[in-house]
CSV table of C-alpha atoms in Angstrom, one decimal:
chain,number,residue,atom,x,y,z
A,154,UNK,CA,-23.2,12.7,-9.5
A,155,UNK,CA,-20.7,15.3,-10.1
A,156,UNK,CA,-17.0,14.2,-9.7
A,157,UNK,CA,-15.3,16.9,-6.8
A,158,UNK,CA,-13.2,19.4,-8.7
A,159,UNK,CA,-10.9,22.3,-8.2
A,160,UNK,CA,-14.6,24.2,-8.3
A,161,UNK,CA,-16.7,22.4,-6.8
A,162,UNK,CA,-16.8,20.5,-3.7
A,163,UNK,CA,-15.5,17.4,-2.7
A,164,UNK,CA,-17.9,15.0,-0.1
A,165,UNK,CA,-15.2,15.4,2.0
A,166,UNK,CA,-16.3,19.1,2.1
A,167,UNK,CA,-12.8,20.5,0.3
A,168,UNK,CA,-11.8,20.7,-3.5
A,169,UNK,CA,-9.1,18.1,-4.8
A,170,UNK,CA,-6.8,19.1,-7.7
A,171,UNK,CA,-5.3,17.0,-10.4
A,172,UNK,CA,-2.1,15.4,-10.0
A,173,UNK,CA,1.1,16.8,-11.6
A,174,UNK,CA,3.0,13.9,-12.7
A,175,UNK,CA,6.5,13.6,-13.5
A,176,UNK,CA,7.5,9.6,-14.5
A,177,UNK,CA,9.4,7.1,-16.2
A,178,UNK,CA,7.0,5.7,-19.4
A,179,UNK,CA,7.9,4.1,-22.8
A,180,UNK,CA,11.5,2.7,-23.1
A,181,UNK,CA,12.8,4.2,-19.8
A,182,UNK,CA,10.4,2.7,-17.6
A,183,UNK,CA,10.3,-0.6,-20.1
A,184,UNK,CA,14.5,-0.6,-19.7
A,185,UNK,CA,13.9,-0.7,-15.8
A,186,UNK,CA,11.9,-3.2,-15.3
A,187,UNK,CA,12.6,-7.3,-15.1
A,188,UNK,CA,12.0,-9.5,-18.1
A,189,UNK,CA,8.4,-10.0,-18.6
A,190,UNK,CA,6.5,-12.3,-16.4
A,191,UNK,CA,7.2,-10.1,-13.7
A,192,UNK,CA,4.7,-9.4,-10.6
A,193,UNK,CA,2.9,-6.5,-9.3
A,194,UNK,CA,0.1,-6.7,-6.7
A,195,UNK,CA,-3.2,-4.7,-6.2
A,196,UNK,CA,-3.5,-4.3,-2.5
A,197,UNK,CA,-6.6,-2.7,-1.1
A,198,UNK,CA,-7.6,-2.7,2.6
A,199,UNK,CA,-11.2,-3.5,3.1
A,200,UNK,CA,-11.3,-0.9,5.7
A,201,UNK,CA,-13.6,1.4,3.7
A,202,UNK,CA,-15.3,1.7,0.3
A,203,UNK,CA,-13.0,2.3,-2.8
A,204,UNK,CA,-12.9,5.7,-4.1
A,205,UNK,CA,-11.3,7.3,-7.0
A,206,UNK,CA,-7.3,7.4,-5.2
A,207,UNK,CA,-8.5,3.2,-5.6
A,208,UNK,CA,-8.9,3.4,-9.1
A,209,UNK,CA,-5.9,5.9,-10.1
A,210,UNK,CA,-3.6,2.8,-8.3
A,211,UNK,CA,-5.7,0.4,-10.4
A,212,UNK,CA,-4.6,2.2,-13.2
A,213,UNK,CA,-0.9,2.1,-12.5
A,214,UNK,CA,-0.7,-1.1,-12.2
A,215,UNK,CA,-2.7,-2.7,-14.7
A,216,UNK,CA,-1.3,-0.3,-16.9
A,217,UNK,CA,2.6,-0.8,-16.4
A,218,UNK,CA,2.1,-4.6,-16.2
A,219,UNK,CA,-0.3,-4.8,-19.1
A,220,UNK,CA,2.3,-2.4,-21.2
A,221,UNK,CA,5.5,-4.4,-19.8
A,222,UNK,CA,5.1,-7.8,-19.4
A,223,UNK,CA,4.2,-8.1,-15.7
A,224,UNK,CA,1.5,-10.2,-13.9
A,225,UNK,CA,-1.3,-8.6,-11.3
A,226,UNK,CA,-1.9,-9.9,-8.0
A,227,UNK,CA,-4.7,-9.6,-6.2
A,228,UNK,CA,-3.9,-8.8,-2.4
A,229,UNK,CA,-6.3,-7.8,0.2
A,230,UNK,CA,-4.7,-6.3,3.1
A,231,UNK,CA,-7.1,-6.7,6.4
A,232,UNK,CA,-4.5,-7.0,9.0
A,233,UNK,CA,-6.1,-4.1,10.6
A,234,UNK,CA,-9.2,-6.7,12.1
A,235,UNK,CA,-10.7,-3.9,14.0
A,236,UNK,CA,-11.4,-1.7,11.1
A,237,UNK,CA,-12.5,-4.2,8.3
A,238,UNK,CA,-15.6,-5.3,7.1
A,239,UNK,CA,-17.1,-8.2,5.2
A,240,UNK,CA,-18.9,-5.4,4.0
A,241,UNK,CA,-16.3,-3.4,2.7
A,242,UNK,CA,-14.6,-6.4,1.3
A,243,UNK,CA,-17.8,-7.5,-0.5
A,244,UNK,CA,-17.8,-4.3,-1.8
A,245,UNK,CA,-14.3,-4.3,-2.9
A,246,UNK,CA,-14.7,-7.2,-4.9
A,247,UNK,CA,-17.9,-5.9,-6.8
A,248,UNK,CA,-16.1,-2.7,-7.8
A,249,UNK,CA,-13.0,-4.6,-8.7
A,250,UNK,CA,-15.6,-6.6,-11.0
A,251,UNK,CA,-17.3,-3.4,-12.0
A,252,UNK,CA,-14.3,-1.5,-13.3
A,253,UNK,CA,-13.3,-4.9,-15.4
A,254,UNK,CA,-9.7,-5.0,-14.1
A,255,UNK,CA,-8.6,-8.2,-13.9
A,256,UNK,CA,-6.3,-9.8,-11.3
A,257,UNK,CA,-4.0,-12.7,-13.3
A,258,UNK,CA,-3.5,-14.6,-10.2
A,259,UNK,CA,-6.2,-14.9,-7.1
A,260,UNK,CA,-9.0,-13.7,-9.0
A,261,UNK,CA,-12.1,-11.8,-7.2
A,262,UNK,CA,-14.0,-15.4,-7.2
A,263,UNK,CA,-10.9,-17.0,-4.7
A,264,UNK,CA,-11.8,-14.3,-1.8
A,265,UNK,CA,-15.7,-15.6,-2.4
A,266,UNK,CA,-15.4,-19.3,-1.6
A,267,UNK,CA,-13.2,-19.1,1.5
A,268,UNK,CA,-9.9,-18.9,2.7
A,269,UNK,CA,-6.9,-17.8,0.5
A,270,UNK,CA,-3.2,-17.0,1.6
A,271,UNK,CA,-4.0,-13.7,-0.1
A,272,UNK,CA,-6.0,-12.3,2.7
A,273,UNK,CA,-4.0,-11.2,5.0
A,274,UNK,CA,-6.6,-12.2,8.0
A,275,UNK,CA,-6.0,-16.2,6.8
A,276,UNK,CA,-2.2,-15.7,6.6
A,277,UNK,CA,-1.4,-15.8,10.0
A,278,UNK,CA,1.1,-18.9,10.1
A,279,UNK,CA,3.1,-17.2,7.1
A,280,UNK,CA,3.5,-13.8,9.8
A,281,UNK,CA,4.4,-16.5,12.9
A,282,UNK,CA,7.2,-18.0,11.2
A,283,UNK,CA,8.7,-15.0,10.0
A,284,UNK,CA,8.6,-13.4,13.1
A,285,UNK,CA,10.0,-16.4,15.0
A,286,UNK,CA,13.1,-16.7,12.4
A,287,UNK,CA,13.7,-12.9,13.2
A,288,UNK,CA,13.7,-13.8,16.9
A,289,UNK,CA,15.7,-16.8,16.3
A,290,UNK,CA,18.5,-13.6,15.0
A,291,UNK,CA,18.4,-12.0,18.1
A,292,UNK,CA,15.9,-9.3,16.6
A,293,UNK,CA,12.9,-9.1,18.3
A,294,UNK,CA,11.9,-7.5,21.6
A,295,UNK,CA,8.6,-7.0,23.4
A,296,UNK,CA,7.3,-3.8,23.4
A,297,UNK,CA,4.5,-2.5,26.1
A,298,UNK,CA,4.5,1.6,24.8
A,299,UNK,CA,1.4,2.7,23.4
A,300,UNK,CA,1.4,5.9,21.3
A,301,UNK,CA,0.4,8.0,23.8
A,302,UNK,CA,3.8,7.0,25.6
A,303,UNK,CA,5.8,7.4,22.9
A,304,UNK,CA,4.3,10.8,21.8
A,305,UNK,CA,5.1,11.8,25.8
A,306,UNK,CA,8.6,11.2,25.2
A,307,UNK,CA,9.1,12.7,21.5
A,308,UNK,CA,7.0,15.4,21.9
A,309,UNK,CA,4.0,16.2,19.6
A,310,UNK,CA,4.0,15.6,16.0
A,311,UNK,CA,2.1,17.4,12.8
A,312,UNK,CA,-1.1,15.5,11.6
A,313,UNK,CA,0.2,12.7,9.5
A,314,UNK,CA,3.6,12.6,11.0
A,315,UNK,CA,5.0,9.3,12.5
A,316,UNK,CA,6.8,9.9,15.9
A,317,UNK,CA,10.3,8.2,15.7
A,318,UNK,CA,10.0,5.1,18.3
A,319,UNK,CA,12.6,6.3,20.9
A,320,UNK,CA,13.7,2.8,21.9
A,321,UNK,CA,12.5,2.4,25.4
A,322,UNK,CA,11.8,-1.0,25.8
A,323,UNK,CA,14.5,-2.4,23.9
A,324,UNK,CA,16.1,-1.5,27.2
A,325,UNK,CA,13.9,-2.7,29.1
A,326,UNK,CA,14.2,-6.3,28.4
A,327,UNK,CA,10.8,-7.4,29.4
A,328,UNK,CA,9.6,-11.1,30.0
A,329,UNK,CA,8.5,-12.3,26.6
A,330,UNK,CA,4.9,-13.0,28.3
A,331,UNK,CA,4.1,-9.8,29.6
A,332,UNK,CA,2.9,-8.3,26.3
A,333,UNK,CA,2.2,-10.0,22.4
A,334,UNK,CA,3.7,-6.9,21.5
A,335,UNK,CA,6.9,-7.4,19.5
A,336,UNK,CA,9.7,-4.9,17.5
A,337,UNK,CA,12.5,-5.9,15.6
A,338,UNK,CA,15.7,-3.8,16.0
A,339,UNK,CA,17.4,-1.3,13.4
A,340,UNK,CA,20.7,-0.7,13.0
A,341,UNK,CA,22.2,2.7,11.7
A,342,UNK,CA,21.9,1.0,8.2
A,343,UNK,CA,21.3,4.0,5.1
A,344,UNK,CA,19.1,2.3,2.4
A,345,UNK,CA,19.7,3.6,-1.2
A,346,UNK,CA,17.2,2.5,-3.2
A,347,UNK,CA,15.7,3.7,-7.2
A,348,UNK,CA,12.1,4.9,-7.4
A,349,UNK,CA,10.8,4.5,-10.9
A,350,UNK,CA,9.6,7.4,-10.8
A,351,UNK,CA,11.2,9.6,-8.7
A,352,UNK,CA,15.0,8.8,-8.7
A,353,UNK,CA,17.6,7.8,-6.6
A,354,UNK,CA,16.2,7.3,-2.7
A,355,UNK,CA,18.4,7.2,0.5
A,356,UNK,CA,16.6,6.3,3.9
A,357,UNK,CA,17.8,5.6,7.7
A,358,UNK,CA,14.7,4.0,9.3
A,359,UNK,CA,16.7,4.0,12.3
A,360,UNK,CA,17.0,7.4,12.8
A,361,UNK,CA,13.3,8.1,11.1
A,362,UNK,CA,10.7,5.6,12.6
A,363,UNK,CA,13.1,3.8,15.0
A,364,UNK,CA,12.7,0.4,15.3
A,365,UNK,CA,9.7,-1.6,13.4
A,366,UNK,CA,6.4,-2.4,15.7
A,367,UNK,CA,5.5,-5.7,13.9
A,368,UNK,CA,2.9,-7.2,15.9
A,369,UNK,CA,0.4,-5.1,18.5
A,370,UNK,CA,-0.9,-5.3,21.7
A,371,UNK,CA,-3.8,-6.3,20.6
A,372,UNK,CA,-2.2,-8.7,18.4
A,373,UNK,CA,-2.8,-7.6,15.3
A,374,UNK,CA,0.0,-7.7,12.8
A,375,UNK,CA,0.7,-4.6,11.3
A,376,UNK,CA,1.2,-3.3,7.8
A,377,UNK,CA,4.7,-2.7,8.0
A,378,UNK,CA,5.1,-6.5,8.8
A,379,UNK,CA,2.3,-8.3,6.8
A,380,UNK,CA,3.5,-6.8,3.1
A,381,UNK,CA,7.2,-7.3,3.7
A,382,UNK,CA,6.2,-11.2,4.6
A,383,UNK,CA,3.8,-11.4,1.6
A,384,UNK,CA,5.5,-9.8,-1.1
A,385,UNK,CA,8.4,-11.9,-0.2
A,386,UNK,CA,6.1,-15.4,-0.3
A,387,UNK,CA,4.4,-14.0,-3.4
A,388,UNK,CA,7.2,-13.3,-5.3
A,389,UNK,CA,6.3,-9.8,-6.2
A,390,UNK,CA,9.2,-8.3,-8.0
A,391,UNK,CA,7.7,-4.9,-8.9
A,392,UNK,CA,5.9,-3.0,-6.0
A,393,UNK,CA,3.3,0.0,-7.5
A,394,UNK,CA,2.1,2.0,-4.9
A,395,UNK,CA,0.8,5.3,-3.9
A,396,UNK,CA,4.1,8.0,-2.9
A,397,UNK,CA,1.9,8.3,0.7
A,398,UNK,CA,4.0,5.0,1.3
A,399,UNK,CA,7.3,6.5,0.3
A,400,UNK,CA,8.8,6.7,3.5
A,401,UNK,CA,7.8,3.2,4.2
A,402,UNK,CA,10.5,1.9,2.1
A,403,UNK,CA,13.8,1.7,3.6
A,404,UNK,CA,12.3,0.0,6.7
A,405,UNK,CA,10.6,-2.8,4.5
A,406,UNK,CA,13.6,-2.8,2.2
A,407,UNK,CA,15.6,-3.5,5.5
A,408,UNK,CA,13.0,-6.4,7.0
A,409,UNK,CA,12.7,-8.2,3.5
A,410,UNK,CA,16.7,-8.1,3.9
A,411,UNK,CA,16.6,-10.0,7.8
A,412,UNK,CA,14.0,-12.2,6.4
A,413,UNK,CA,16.4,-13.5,3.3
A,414,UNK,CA,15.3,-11.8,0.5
A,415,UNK,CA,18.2,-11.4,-1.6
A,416,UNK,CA,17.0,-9.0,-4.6
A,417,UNK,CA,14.8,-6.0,-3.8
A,418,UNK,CA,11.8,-5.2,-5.5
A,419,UNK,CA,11.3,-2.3,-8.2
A,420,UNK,CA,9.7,0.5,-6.9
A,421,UNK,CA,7.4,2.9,-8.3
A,422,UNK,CA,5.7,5.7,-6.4
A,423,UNK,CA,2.7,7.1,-7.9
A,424,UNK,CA,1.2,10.6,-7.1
A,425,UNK,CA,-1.8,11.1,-5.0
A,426,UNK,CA,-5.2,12.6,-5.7
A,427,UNK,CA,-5.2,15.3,-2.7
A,428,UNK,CA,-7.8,18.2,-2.0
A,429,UNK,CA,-6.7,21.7,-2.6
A,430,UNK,CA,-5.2,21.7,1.1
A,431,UNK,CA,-2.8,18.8,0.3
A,432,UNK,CA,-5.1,15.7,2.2
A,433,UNK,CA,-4.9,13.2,0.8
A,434,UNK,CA,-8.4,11.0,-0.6
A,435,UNK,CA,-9.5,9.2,2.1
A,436,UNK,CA,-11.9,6.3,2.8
A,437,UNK,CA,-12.2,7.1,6.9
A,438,UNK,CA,-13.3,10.9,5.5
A,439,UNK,CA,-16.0,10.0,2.9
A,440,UNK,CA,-14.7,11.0,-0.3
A,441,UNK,CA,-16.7,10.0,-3.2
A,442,UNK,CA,-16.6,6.4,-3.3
A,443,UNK,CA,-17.1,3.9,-6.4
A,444,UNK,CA,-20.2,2.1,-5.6
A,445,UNK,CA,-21.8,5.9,-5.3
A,446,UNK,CA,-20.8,6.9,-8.7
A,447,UNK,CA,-21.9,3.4,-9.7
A,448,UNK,CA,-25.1,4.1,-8.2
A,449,UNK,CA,-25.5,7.8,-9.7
A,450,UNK,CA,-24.9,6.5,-13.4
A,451,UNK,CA,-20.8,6.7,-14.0
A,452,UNK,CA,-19.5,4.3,-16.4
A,453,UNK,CA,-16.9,2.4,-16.0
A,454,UNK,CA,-14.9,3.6,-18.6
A,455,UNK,CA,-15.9,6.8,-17.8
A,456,UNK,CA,-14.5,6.7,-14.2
A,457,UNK,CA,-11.6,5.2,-15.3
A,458,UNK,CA,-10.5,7.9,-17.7
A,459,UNK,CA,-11.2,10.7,-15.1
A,460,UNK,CA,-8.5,8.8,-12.6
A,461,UNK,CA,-6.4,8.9,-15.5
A,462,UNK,CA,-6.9,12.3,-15.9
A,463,UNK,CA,-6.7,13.6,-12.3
A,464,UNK,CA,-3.3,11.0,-11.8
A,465,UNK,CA,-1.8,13.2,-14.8
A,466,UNK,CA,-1.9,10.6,-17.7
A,467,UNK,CA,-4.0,12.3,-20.0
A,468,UNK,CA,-4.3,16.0,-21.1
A,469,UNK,CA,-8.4,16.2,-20.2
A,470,UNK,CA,-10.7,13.3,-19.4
A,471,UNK,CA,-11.6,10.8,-21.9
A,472,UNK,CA,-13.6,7.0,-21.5
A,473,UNK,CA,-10.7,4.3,-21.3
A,474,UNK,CA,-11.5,0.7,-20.7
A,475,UNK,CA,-9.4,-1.1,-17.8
A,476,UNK,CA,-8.5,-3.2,-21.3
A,477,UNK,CA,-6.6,-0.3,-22.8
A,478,UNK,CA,-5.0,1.0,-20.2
A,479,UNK,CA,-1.6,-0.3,-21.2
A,480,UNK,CA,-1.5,2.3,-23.8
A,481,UNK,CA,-1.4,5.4,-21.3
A,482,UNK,CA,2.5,4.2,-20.5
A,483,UNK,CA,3.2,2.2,-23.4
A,484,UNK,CA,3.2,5.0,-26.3
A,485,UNK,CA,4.5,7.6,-24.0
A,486,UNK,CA,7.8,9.3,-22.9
C-alpha cells in the first residue's frame, strides 16, 4: 500500500502535504528543558485506529526525551466512553508494540491485565476529587446548555471552531441536582506562556472559550478536565503535543493553577500532517491507519522514517528505528 502524497490520493479521498517545520533542536531545545529525568506522556485516544499523525507524535516524544534525558509515559485517554473501543484500544497497544517504541513507565502489558490509573476510564476518583476541591473554591457551577444552545446564542461558527461559552448558566444558579453537568469559572486572567517551538504565547480563555465544561451531561469527563488532573498526578513536566491543541493551553495552564500546581509544564507544539486543504489526519475520516500498512507489508522502520519525513525532520524518507530516533533532534540545530 502506497502512502497518500501530494500526488496521489489520500483514503480520506484528498492529498496531504509534508509538514514545514520550524523548531527548537540541539542545545536550544536541550537549554530549555528540565534536568534529565524529566516526563513526557504519549496519549492516544482509543477512539479510532492509529494512523501516521500517531506515529509523527510518537516520534516527538520519544525523540526529545530519548535525546534529553526525559522519561515516556504511556497515557490512554478514553474519557470520551461513547466513542472508544476495546477494539481500538487492543489495537493501540499492538501498533504501539509493532512500531517498538517503548513507554518507560505503564508499559503496553499494564493496560492488558486490568485496571491502571493510566486509563483515563479507571481514574474516575482522581477527576471526583479535583472537581470537589474546585467546588470547595467557589468555582464550579452546573451547566444544563447543550451546544445547540450555545451555538443559538453565539451564532454559527467555521468547521473546527469552538463557540466561546457565553456564560448563561453561571447566572442562572441552578440546583446542583438538576444536571451532572459542571463548569468551572474564568476570570479575565491573560496566560503567557513559552512554546518550544513556537515562542512566546499569550491567551485569555476567558474571552476565547469562556468558562471550562469539565464534566457532561452525560457524565463523561472531558478532555480539557481529565489531562489537566493527570498530568498534574503524573508528574509530567514536559507536555509534547500536536499544535491542533494549541489553543487548549491557557485554559489548562489556568485549571492546573486552581488545582495547586505551582510550576507549569514545558510545552512543545508539533506540526500536523494535513491534506492539501489544510484538514487535519483524522481517525473519524479513515486516513490510512497503522495496522493497514502493517497488513499491506510497511516496515516498521520504514513507516517511521516516512513520519519523520512528512513532520519535516528529514530532507526525504529514510528507515529509522523507534531506537534512533533521538538522533533526529539531538545532532540538529
Amino acid at each position: 500500500m502506497a502512502l497518500p502524497s501530494s500526488t496521489s490520493s489520500a483514503s480520506a479521498g484528498a492529498p496531504f502535504e509534508r509538514a514545514a517545520l520550524v523548531h527548537h533542536t540541539g542545545a536550544s531545545l536541550a537549554s530549555r528543558l528540565p534536568a534529565p529525568g524529566w516526563r513526557t506522556r504519549f496519549a492516544p485516544a482509543p477512539t479510532g485506529y492509529l494512523h501516521l499523525g500517531h506515529v509523527v507524535n510518537a516520534v516527538f516524544v520519544w525523540g526529545i526525551a530519548r535525546a534529553f534525558g526525559g522519561r515516556v509515559l504511556l497515557r490512554l485517554e478514553d474519557h470520551d466512553v461513547s466513542r472508544c473501543r476495546p477494539e481500538y484500544e487492543a489495537a493501540l497497544l499492538d501498533d504501539l508494540d509493532w512500531l517498538g517504541f517503548v513507554p518507560d513507565e505503564s508499559p503496553t502489558r499494564c493496560f492488558r491485565v486490568g485496571t491502571t490509573p493510566h486509563r483515563q476510564s479507571d481514574n474516575a476518583r482522581a477527576y471526583e476529587r479535583a472537581l470537589a476541591q474546585l467546588d470547595a473554591a467557589g468555582l464550579v457551577y452546573p451547566c444544563t446548555c447543550s451546544r445547540r444552545d450555545i451555538l443559538a446564542l453565539t451564532g454559527p461558527v467555521d468547521p473546527g471552531v469552538e463557540p466561546r461559552y457565553p456564560g448563561t448558566c453561571r447566572r442562572a444558579h441552578h440546583a446542583p441536582d438538576r444536571t451532572v453537568a459542571r463548569r468551572v469559572r474564568l476570570d479575565d486572567t491573560v496566560v503567557h506562556f513559552h512554546d518550544l517551538r513556537r515562542g512566546a504565547q499569550q491567551q485569555q480563555p476567558a474571552a476565547e472559550c469562556g468558562d471550562v465544561l469539565v464534566r457532561d451531561r452525560h457524565g463523561q469527563w472531558t478532555y480539557q478536565f481529565a489531562v489537566v488532573v493527570d498530568d498534574l498526578a503524573q508528574g509530567i513536566d514536559v507536555i509534547i503535543r500536536g499544535e491542533d491543541l494549541l489553543a487548549s493551553t491557557g485554559r489548562q495552564l489556568l485549571l492546573a493553577a486552581s488545582l495547586g500546581r505551582t510550576a507549569p509544564p514545558r510545552l512543545l507544539h508539533h506540526p500536523l500532517l494535513t491534506h492539501a486543504d489544510g484538514r487535519k489526519l483524522s481517525k473519524s475520516a479513515g486516513d490510512t491507519g497503522v495496522r493497514e500498512l502493517r497488513a499491506a507489508g510497511w516496515r516498521a522502520d520504514a513507516l517511521i522514517g516516512e513520519a519523520a519525513y512528512r513532520a519535516g525532520l528529514l530532507a526525504s524518507p529514510r528507515a529509522v528505528a523507534a531506537r534512533e530516533v533521538a538522533a533526529l533532534f539531538a545532532h540538529t540545530g
